[in-house]
Amino acid sequence: MAERIVVIGGDAGGMAAISQIRKRKSDAEIVVFEKGHWTSYSACGIPYVVAGQVAGIERLVARTPEQFRELGVDVRMRHEVTAIDLAGGHVEVRDTEGNTTLEMGFDQLLVATGGRPMRPPIPGIELGFVHGVQTLDDAADLLAHAEAGRCRRVVVVGGGYIGLEMAEAFVERGVATTLVDSNEQPMKTLDTDMGALIADALRHHGVELRLCTKVRGFSDGAVVTDAERLEADLVVLGIGVGPNSQLAREAGLRLGARDAIAVDRRQHTSAAGVWSAGDCAETFHLVTRQPTYVALGTVANKGGRVAGINIGGGDAVFPGVVGTAISKICATEVARTGLTEAEAREAGLAHVARTIESTTNAGYMPNAKPMSVKMVAERGSGRLLGAQIVGGSGAAKRIDTVAVALHAGLDVQQVVDLDLAYAPPFSGVWDPVLIAARELVKLI
């Protein structure tokens, strides 16, 4: 009898594993249960659909259920796994369209249930005009609401990546947009001084900001804060994402960082024959050397690939991440990697930091844009800990240089010595990353 491999979840973490499994086990029975309407899609592209820059949700789909079925994969859409029986080796599944239930055994199981938007217990948060944005189903509901209701006023709650990108998207649609955040500055994954640059960019683009402001509740047509009542036709939750790990918890799988499913470097969980990858699973931080939780498509795809190789009988390891992320907020690019000052402090690392101002290319070039680079290093040893970049077009991808340096374990002086390319259309003779490192050496 053929081995049966069950995958819970049809997006990045789960579907990245499929081709790897099939390459190694051509005769295995692979069954995927997905509770939504789409498989293998880019949720990161949702704000650009909302803004009208991408022509429709379907453009975000990398591979359809039919394409997976052509590989001999039994993909069952609108099927929600409601329980995992580890001892019995089976899952319980509800067909949400047929309103029936079934039980299916497995030899190996991949839990790829993804993440879920944080929905704090605020009165009225379940009202129909309040939307999370995590899946394409969420995006479809949000767009339907925006278009059917002739949306004129939007309030975005939360200043993380998705919140800021959604605020920009609605401004691009010509909608009056207000962003509410309880923090001093938006984007708390940056240090406060760098977040202030993002706040300036949002204001310049026409987004109204309400910082250091808490949401107390939602009522029909309004968001009630501790300072005022904001009228709204639609509310977008950009508070953040947490692991969708409740199913794993109830099954008895061990949870780790931020209650994500605990996995080893091979994506194996605490139970034999059970694996996990994607936004529901933890990963390993190469700078702190501790388990961490990072909800990014890059991490989900890499973790899924490693899980698939191992489920298929291979031997692969996911070494970990350094927390690299990038975005564009209006005309301003923003990126980070490694640790911020605040994160270094939280990790108990003695550190120094320096921020420099430079330009995206040689200052005398007509298209030179301002950019700020903040770099953090360990005091004494000079070990590079991280960097943040905010600036004009061409600024943010420089973060990849720092990410590579972190993976290689370079110290700041070694970063100064890197032989980076130079030509006036791309940078000054000293790239801004090198300038930041050079200035930081002086403090160590």
Short mmCIF file of C-alpha atoms in Angstrom, two decimals:
data_model
loop_
_atom_site.label_atom_id
_atom_site.label_comp_id
_atom_site.label_asym_id
_atom_site.label_seq_id
_atom_site.Cartn_x
_atom_site.Cartn_y
_atom_site.Cartn_z
CA MET A 1 0.00 0.00 0.00
CA ALA A 2 1.38 3.43 -0.96
CA GLU A 3 2.58 5.77 1.72
CA ARG A 4 0.09 8.55 2.42
CA ILE A 5 1.36 12.05 3.13
CA VAL A 6 -1.19 14.60 4.33
CA VAL A 7 -0.52 18.34 4.06
CA ILE A 8 -2.64 20.81 6.04
CA GLY A 9 -2.60 24.16 4.23
CA GLY A 10 -2.29 25.01 0.55
CA ASP A 11 -0.09 28.09 0.56
CA ALA A 12 3.68 28.70 0.68
CA GLY A 13 4.78 26.42 3.52
CA GLY A 14 2.73 23.45 2.39
CA MET A 15 2.90 23.71 -1.37
CA ALA A 16 6.63 24.47 -1.48
CA ALA A 17 7.07 20.97 -0.06
CA ILE A 18 4.95 19.21 -2.69
CA SER A 19 7.35 19.19 -5.63
CA GLN A 20 10.22 18.10 -3.39
CA ILE A 21 8.16 15.20 -2.03
CA ARG A 22 6.99 14.15 -5.48
CA LYS A 23 10.55 14.18 -6.90
CA ARG A 24 11.63 11.69 -4.27
CA LYS A 25 8.48 9.62 -3.82
CA SER A 26 6.76 9.30 -7.16
CA ASP A 27 4.38 6.61 -5.89
CA ALA A 28 3.35 8.32 -2.62
CA GLU A 29 -0.26 9.39 -2.13
CA ILE A 30 -0.21 13.11 -1.33
CA VAL A 31 -3.39 14.75 -0.01
CA VAL A 32 -3.67 18.49 0.61
CA PHE A 33 -6.48 20.05 2.62
CA GLU A 34 -7.01 23.79 2.10
CA LYS A 35 -9.93 25.62 3.69
CA GLY A 36 -9.80 28.59 1.29
CA HIS A 37 -10.41 29.08 -2.41
CA TRP A 38 -6.78 29.43 -3.62
CA THR A 39 -3.46 27.59 -3.41
CA SER A 40 0.14 28.74 -3.65
CA TYR A 41 -0.35 32.49 -3.78
CA SER A 42 1.50 35.67 -2.83
CA ALA A 43 -0.33 37.36 0.04
CA CYS A 44 2.40 40.03 -0.06
CA GLY A 45 0.85 41.27 -3.30
CA ILE A 46 -2.57 42.02 -1.80
CA PRO A 47 -1.91 45.75 -1.16
CA TYR A 48 -0.91 46.19 -4.81
CA VAL A 49 -4.18 44.62 -5.97
CA VAL A 50 -6.08 46.96 -3.65
CA ALA A 51 -4.13 49.93 -5.03
CA GLY A 52 -4.98 48.90 -8.59
CA GLN A 53 -1.36 48.27 -9.58
CA VAL A 54 -2.03 44.54 -10.09
CA ALA A 55 -5.05 43.57 -12.16
CA GLY A 56 -6.91 41.19 -9.89
CA ILE A 57 -6.38 38.62 -7.18
CA GLU A 58 -5.86 35.79 -9.65
CA ARG A 59 -2.57 37.39 -10.75
CA LEU A 60 -1.16 36.58 -7.31
CA VAL A 61 -1.65 32.82 -7.73
CA ALA A 62 1.59 31.03 -8.56
CA ARG A 63 0.07 27.58 -9.06
CA THR A 64 -3.58 26.52 -9.13
CA PRO A 65 -5.12 23.38 -7.59
CA GLU A 66 -5.46 21.97 -11.11
CA GLN A 67 -1.73 22.35 -11.72
CA PHE A 68 -0.96 20.44 -8.53
CA ARG A 69 -3.45 17.75 -9.51
CA GLU A 70 -1.52 17.30 -12.75
CA LEU A 71 1.41 16.24 -10.52
CA GLY A 72 -0.78 13.55 -9.01
CA VAL A 73 -1.56 15.53 -5.84
CA ASP A 74 -5.05 15.15 -4.36
CA VAL A 75 -5.88 18.81 -3.57
CA ARG A 76 -9.15 19.26 -1.70
CA MET A 77 -10.29 22.87 -1.54
CA ARG A 78 -12.73 24.22 1.04
CA HIS A 79 -11.72 21.41 3.39
CA GLU A 80 -10.78 22.42 6.93
CA VAL A 81 -8.85 20.07 9.22
CA THR A 82 -10.52 20.33 12.61
CA ALA A 83 -8.41 17.87 14.62
CA ILE A 84 -5.19 15.86 14.49
CA ASP A 85 -5.04 12.49 16.27
CA LEU A 86 -1.33 11.79 16.70
CA ALA A 87 -1.83 8.49 18.48
CA GLY A 88 -4.29 7.21 15.87
CA GLY A 89 -2.39 8.71 12.93
CA HIS A 90 -5.33 10.46 11.32
CA VAL A 91 -6.91 13.87 10.80
CA GLU A 92 -10.53 14.90 11.05
CA VAL A 93 -11.71 17.10 8.19
CA ARG A 94 -14.81 19.17 7.47
CA ASP A 95 -15.95 19.83 3.92
CA THR A 96 -17.18 23.40 4.37
CA GLU A 97 -19.21 23.41 1.15
CA GLY A 98 -20.83 19.99 1.49
CA ASN A 99 -21.10 20.32 5.28
CA THR A 100 -19.81 16.78 5.72
CA THR A 101 -16.94 15.36 7.76
CA LEU A 102 -14.37 12.70 7.04
CA GLU A 103 -11.45 10.99 8.72
CA MET A 104 -8.17 10.31 6.91
CA GLY A 105 -5.12 8.42 8.09
CA PHE A 106 -1.57 9.49 7.37
CA ASP A 107 1.91 8.00 7.43
CA GLN A 108 3.52 11.45 7.48
CA LEU A 109 1.92 14.82 8.16
CA LEU A 110 2.96 18.37 7.26
CA VAL A 111 1.26 21.10 9.29
CA ALA A 112 1.35 24.32 7.25
CA THR A 113 -1.61 26.22 8.69
CA GLY A 114 0.04 29.62 8.17
CA GLY A 115 -0.47 32.75 10.21
CA ARG A 116 -3.50 34.66 11.35
CA PRO A 117 -4.02 38.41 11.75
CA MET A 118 -3.98 39.46 15.36
CA ARG A 119 -7.48 40.28 16.52
CA PRO A 120 -7.35 41.58 20.09
CA PRO A 121 -10.56 41.39 22.15
CA ILE A 122 -11.77 44.90 21.27
CA PRO A 123 -15.54 45.48 21.34
CA GLY A 124 -16.96 45.35 17.82
CA ILE A 125 -13.93 43.75 16.16
CA GLU A 126 -16.16 41.05 14.65
CA LEU A 127 -18.30 43.58 12.79
CA GLY A 128 -18.48 43.15 9.02
CA PHE A 129 -16.66 46.38 8.15
CA VAL A 130 -13.53 45.28 10.08
CA HIS A 131 -11.16 43.21 7.92
CA GLY A 132 -7.94 41.31 8.47
CA VAL A 133 -5.62 40.82 5.50
CA GLN A 134 -3.79 37.50 5.58
CA THR A 135 -5.23 35.31 2.83
CA LEU A 136 -6.65 35.84 -0.64
CA ASP A 137 -10.06 35.08 0.82
CA ASP A 138 -9.53 38.02 3.19
CA ALA A 139 -8.50 40.20 0.25
CA ALA A 140 -11.55 39.18 -1.79
CA ASP A 141 -13.88 40.08 1.09
CA LEU A 142 -12.14 43.41 1.65
CA LEU A 143 -12.26 44.37 -2.04
CA ALA A 144 -15.91 43.40 -2.31
CA HIS A 145 -16.71 45.58 0.69
CA ALA A 146 -14.67 48.52 -0.65
CA GLU A 147 -16.24 48.39 -4.11
CA ALA A 148 -19.83 47.62 -3.12
CA GLY A 149 -19.90 50.25 -0.38
CA ARG A 150 -18.34 53.09 -2.40
CA CYS A 151 -15.72 53.33 0.29
CA ARG A 152 -14.64 56.93 1.01
CA ARG A 153 -13.06 56.72 4.47
CA VAL A 154 -10.72 53.98 5.67
CA VAL A 155 -9.08 53.54 9.05
CA VAL A 156 -6.06 51.25 9.26
CA VAL A 157 -5.33 49.96 12.75
CA GLY A 158 -1.68 49.11 13.29
CA GLY A 159 1.52 50.40 11.74
CA GLY A 160 3.29 47.21 10.72
CA TYR A 161 4.29 46.36 7.14
CA ILE A 162 0.82 45.29 6.04
CA GLY A 163 -0.87 48.22 7.78
CA LEU A 164 1.38 50.78 6.09
CA GLU A 165 1.14 49.12 2.68
CA MET A 166 -2.66 49.01 2.96
CA ALA A 167 -2.78 52.67 3.99
CA GLU A 168 -0.77 53.57 0.90
CA ALA A 169 -3.00 51.35 -1.25
CA PHE A 170 -6.19 53.15 -0.23
CA VAL A 171 -4.62 56.57 -0.73
CA GLU A 172 -3.74 55.38 -4.25
CA ARG A 173 -7.45 54.52 -4.70
CA GLY A 174 -8.33 58.10 -3.76
CA VAL A 175 -9.76 57.15 -0.37
CA ALA A 176 -9.29 59.34 2.72
CA THR A 177 -7.08 57.17 4.97
CA THR A 178 -6.20 57.41 8.65
CA LEU A 179 -3.69 55.14 10.36
CA VAL A 180 -3.99 54.51 14.11
CA ASP A 181 -1.05 53.07 16.05
CA SER A 182 -0.47 52.75 19.79
CA ASN A 183 3.28 53.19 19.36
CA GLU A 184 5.30 56.40 19.26
CA GLN A 185 6.16 55.77 15.60
CA PRO A 186 4.90 53.32 12.95
CA MET A 187 6.78 50.17 12.06
CA LYS A 188 8.00 48.96 15.45
CA THR A 189 10.32 46.50 13.70
CA LEU A 190 12.55 49.57 13.27
CA ASP A 191 14.06 51.70 15.98
CA THR A 192 11.95 54.74 16.86
CA ASP A 193 14.26 57.23 15.16
CA MET A 194 14.05 55.34 11.88
CA GLY A 195 10.30 54.86 12.26
CA ALA A 196 9.96 58.66 12.43
CA LEU A 197 11.22 58.82 8.84
CA ILE A 198 8.41 56.49 7.79
CA ALA A 199 5.87 58.66 9.62
CA ASP A 200 7.08 61.69 7.67
CA ALA A 201 6.73 59.79 4.39
CA LEU A 202 3.16 58.75 5.21
CA ARG A 203 2.12 62.28 6.08
CA HIS A 204 3.71 63.58 2.90
CA HIS A 205 1.68 61.03 0.91
CA GLY A 206 -1.61 62.13 2.50
CA VAL A 207 -2.11 59.53 5.25
CA GLU A 208 -3.48 60.97 8.49
CA LEU A 209 -1.60 59.56 11.48
CA ARG A 210 -2.88 59.01 15.01
CA LEU A 211 0.16 57.82 16.97
CA CYS A 212 0.30 56.90 20.67
CA THR A 213 -3.41 56.21 20.25
CA LYS A 214 -5.31 53.14 21.39
CA VAL A 215 -8.45 51.75 19.79
CA ARG A 216 -11.18 51.19 22.37
CA GLY A 217 -13.85 49.76 20.11
CA PHE A 218 -15.63 49.60 16.77
CA SER A 219 -19.22 50.56 16.07
CA ASP A 220 -21.09 50.74 12.78
CA GLY A 221 -19.33 53.41 10.79
CA ALA A 222 -16.70 54.40 13.33
CA VAL A 223 -13.50 53.54 15.19
CA VAL A 224 -13.52 54.70 18.80
CA THR A 225 -10.07 55.62 20.15
CA ASP A 226 -8.98 56.94 23.53
CA ALA A 227 -8.83 60.41 21.93
CA GLU A 228 -11.65 60.67 19.38
CA ARG A 229 -14.21 58.95 17.19
CA LEU A 230 -13.04 58.32 13.60
CA GLU A 231 -15.69 57.82 10.96
CA ALA A 232 -14.94 54.85 8.69
CA ASP A 233 -16.62 52.96 5.88
CA LEU A 234 -14.03 50.21 6.23
CA VAL A 235 -11.40 49.20 8.81
CA VAL A 236 -8.24 47.24 8.01
CA LEU A 237 -6.39 45.44 10.78
CA GLY A 238 -2.64 45.80 10.40
CA ILE A 239 -1.78 44.95 13.99
CA GLY A 240 0.44 42.07 13.03
CA VAL A 241 0.41 38.33 12.40
CA GLY A 242 0.73 35.44 14.81
CA PRO A 243 1.10 31.71 14.18
CA ASN A 244 -2.06 29.77 13.42
CA SER A 245 -1.03 27.02 15.82
CA GLN A 246 -4.21 26.22 17.75
CA LEU A 247 -4.78 22.97 15.84
CA ALA A 248 -1.23 21.86 16.66
CA ARG A 249 -1.64 22.86 20.31
CA GLU A 250 -4.83 20.83 20.66
CA ALA A 251 -3.09 17.84 19.09
CA GLY A 252 -0.32 18.00 21.70
CA LEU A 253 2.53 19.25 19.49
CA ARG A 254 5.10 21.32 21.37
CA LEU A 255 4.97 25.05 20.76
CA GLY A 256 7.95 27.38 20.84
CA ALA A 257 8.70 31.05 20.12
CA ARG A 258 5.55 33.18 20.26
CA ASP A 259 3.51 29.96 20.43
CA ALA A 260 4.62 28.93 16.95
CA ILE A 261 5.03 25.20 16.35
CA ALA A 262 8.45 24.13 17.62
CA VAL A 263 10.62 22.55 14.93
CA ASP A 264 14.23 21.47 14.57
CA ARG A 265 16.51 22.48 11.69
CA ARG A 266 14.92 19.78 9.52
CA GLN A 267 11.41 21.21 10.15
CA HIS A 268 10.49 18.19 12.26
CA THR A 269 8.09 18.73 15.15
CA SER A 270 7.97 17.08 18.57
CA ALA A 271 5.98 14.13 17.15
CA ALA A 272 7.35 11.33 14.98
CA GLY A 273 6.44 11.67 11.32
CA VAL A 274 4.99 15.16 11.79
CA TRP A 275 6.58 18.23 10.19
CA SER A 276 5.76 21.91 10.06
CA ALA A 277 6.71 24.93 7.92
CA GLY A 278 5.47 28.40 7.10
CA ASP A 279 3.95 31.15 9.22
CA CYS A 280 2.72 28.63 11.80
CA ALA A 281 6.25 27.39 12.63
CA GLU A 282 9.20 28.88 14.47
CA THR A 283 12.67 29.26 12.99
CA PHE A 284 16.21 29.94 14.26
CA HIS A 285 17.84 33.37 14.50
CA LEU A 286 21.47 33.31 13.45
CA VAL A 287 22.40 36.48 15.37
CA THR A 288 20.77 35.77 18.75
CA ARG A 289 21.26 32.00 18.34
CA GLN A 290 17.73 31.50 19.69
CA PRO A 291 14.44 30.24 18.24
CA THR A 292 12.34 33.04 16.79
CA TYR A 293 9.15 33.67 14.85
CA VAL A 294 9.29 35.36 11.44
CA ALA A 295 6.13 35.50 9.29
CA LEU A 296 7.58 36.10 5.84
CA GLY A 297 7.05 34.39 2.49
CA THR A 298 10.79 33.88 2.05
CA VAL A 299 11.02 31.90 5.28
CA ALA A 300 7.85 29.94 4.53
CA ASN A 301 9.06 28.84 1.09
CA LYS A 302 12.51 27.84 2.34
CA GLY A 303 11.11 25.97 5.32
CA GLY A 304 8.57 24.19 3.13
CA ARG A 305 11.27 23.14 0.68
CA VAL A 306 13.40 21.69 3.50
CA ALA A 307 10.41 19.87 4.97
CA GLY A 308 9.51 18.42 1.57
CA ILE A 309 13.03 17.11 0.97
CA ASN A 310 13.06 15.38 4.36
CA ILE A 311 9.54 14.00 4.04
CA GLY A 312 10.64 12.61 0.69
CA GLY A 313 13.52 10.75 2.32
CA GLY A 314 16.29 13.28 1.67
CA ASP A 315 18.42 15.13 4.17
CA ALA A 316 18.12 18.92 4.29
CA VAL A 317 18.65 21.54 6.97
CA PHE A 318 17.30 25.07 7.24
CA PRO A 319 20.15 26.90 9.02
CA GLY A 320 18.07 29.90 10.09
CA VAL A 321 17.38 33.55 9.35
CA VAL A 322 18.66 37.01 10.24
CA GLY A 323 15.28 38.73 10.02
CA THR A 324 15.67 40.48 6.68
CA ALA A 325 12.63 42.40 5.47
CA ILE A 326 11.96 45.10 2.89
CA SER A 327 9.06 47.28 1.84
CA LYS A 328 8.13 50.44 -0.02
CA ILE A 329 5.93 52.94 1.75
CA CYS A 330 4.81 55.56 -0.76
CA ALA A 331 8.03 56.77 -2.44
CA THR A 332 10.15 55.74 0.53
CA GLU A 333 11.96 52.41 0.67
CA VAL A 334 12.59 50.73 4.00
CA ALA A 335 14.55 47.62 4.96
CA ARG A 336 16.01 45.94 7.99
CA THR A 337 18.07 42.89 8.91
CA GLY A 338 19.61 41.42 12.04
CA LEU A 339 18.87 43.24 15.28
CA THR A 340 17.68 46.77 15.92
CA GLU A 341 19.04 48.64 18.93
CA ALA A 342 15.91 47.75 20.86
CA GLU A 343 16.25 44.06 19.98
CA ALA A 344 19.95 44.01 20.88
CA ARG A 345 19.06 45.53 24.25
CA GLU A 346 16.31 42.95 24.77
CA ALA A 347 18.78 40.17 23.91
CA GLY A 348 21.17 41.48 26.58
CA LEU A 349 23.88 42.38 24.09
CA ALA A 350 26.20 45.31 24.86
CA HIS A 351 26.11 47.29 21.67
CA VAL A 352 26.82 50.54 19.85
CA ALA A 353 24.90 52.11 16.96
CA ARG A 354 25.47 54.86 14.46
CA THR A 355 23.17 56.49 11.89
CA ILE A 356 24.56 58.19 8.79
CA GLU A 357 22.92 60.31 6.11
CA SER A 358 23.93 59.75 2.49
CA THR A 359 22.46 59.48 -0.99
CA THR A 360 21.37 56.59 -3.19
CA ASN A 361 24.02 57.43 -5.79
CA ALA A 362 26.77 60.02 -6.19
CA GLY A 363 25.49 63.26 -4.70
CA TYR A 364 26.12 65.24 -7.86
CA MET A 365 23.90 62.96 -9.96
CA PRO A 366 20.51 64.50 -10.83
CA ASN A 367 18.52 61.53 -9.50
CA ALA A 368 20.35 61.23 -6.15
CA LYS A 369 17.88 60.59 -3.32
CA PRO A 370 18.56 60.94 0.41
CA MET A 371 18.95 57.79 2.48
CA SER A 372 19.64 56.97 6.11
CA VAL A 373 21.54 53.91 7.30
CA LYS A 374 21.57 52.82 10.93
CA MET A 375 24.02 50.05 11.85
CA VAL A 376 24.35 48.16 15.13
CA ALA A 377 27.38 46.22 16.37
CA GLU A 378 28.43 44.41 19.53
CA ARG A 379 30.53 46.56 21.82
CA GLY A 380 34.06 45.27 22.22
CA SER A 381 34.06 42.47 19.66
CA GLY A 382 32.80 44.59 16.79
CA ARG A 383 30.50 41.78 15.66
CA LEU A 384 27.92 43.10 13.22
CA LEU A 385 24.42 42.81 14.71
CA GLY A 386 22.13 44.48 12.19
CA ALA A 387 21.13 47.46 10.09
CA GLN A 388 18.14 49.53 9.02
CA ILE A 389 17.82 51.57 5.83
CA VAL A 390 15.26 54.23 4.90
CA GLY A 391 15.55 56.25 1.70
CA GLY A 392 14.59 56.95 -1.87
CA SER A 393 14.56 54.66 -4.88
CA GLY A 394 17.59 52.37 -4.86
CA ALA A 395 18.19 52.51 -1.11
CA ALA A 396 16.55 49.45 0.38
CA LYS A 397 18.08 46.54 -1.53
CA ARG A 398 21.44 47.48 -0.04
CA ILE A 399 20.17 45.66 3.03
CA ASP A 400 21.10 42.41 1.25
CA THR A 401 24.79 43.30 1.62
CA VAL A 402 24.32 43.48 5.38
CA ALA A 403 22.27 40.26 5.42
CA VAL A 404 25.06 38.39 3.64
CA ALA A 405 27.59 39.85 6.09
CA LEU A 406 25.46 38.62 9.01
CA HIS A 407 25.20 35.13 7.52
CA ALA A 408 28.99 35.12 7.09
CA GLY A 409 29.56 36.31 10.65
CA LEU A 410 31.56 39.39 9.64
CA ASP A 411 32.58 42.10 12.07
CA VAL A 412 32.16 45.77 11.25
CA GLN A 413 35.75 46.29 10.09
CA GLN A 414 35.34 43.43 7.64
CA VAL A 415 32.24 45.15 6.28
CA VAL A 416 34.27 48.35 5.77
CA ASP A 417 36.77 46.30 3.75
CA LEU A 418 34.17 44.76 1.41
CA ASP A 419 34.94 45.35 -2.25
CA LEU A 420 31.57 46.73 -3.35
CA ALA A 421 30.91 48.01 -6.85
CA TYR A 422 31.11 51.74 -7.57
CA ALA A 423 29.92 53.98 -10.35
CA PRO A 424 28.22 57.38 -9.93
CA PRO A 425 24.76 56.23 -11.13
CA PHE A 426 24.70 53.63 -8.33
CA SER A 427 26.55 55.10 -5.34
CA GLY A 428 29.31 57.39 -4.18
CA VAL A 429 32.81 55.96 -4.06
CA TRP A 430 31.98 54.92 -0.50
CA ASP A 431 28.66 53.07 -0.51
CA PRO A 432 26.36 54.22 2.33
CA VAL A 433 26.57 50.77 3.94
CA LEU A 434 30.37 51.09 4.07
CA ILE A 435 30.13 54.64 5.43
CA ALA A 436 27.87 53.43 8.26
CA ALA A 437 30.28 50.61 9.07
CA ARG A 438 33.28 52.97 8.94
CA GLU A 439 31.61 55.38 11.37
CA LEU A 440 30.60 52.54 13.65
CA VAL A 441 34.20 51.28 13.89
CA LYS A 442 35.04 54.58 15.60
CA LEU A 443 32.67 53.73 18.48
CA ILE A 444 33.85 50.17 19.11
#
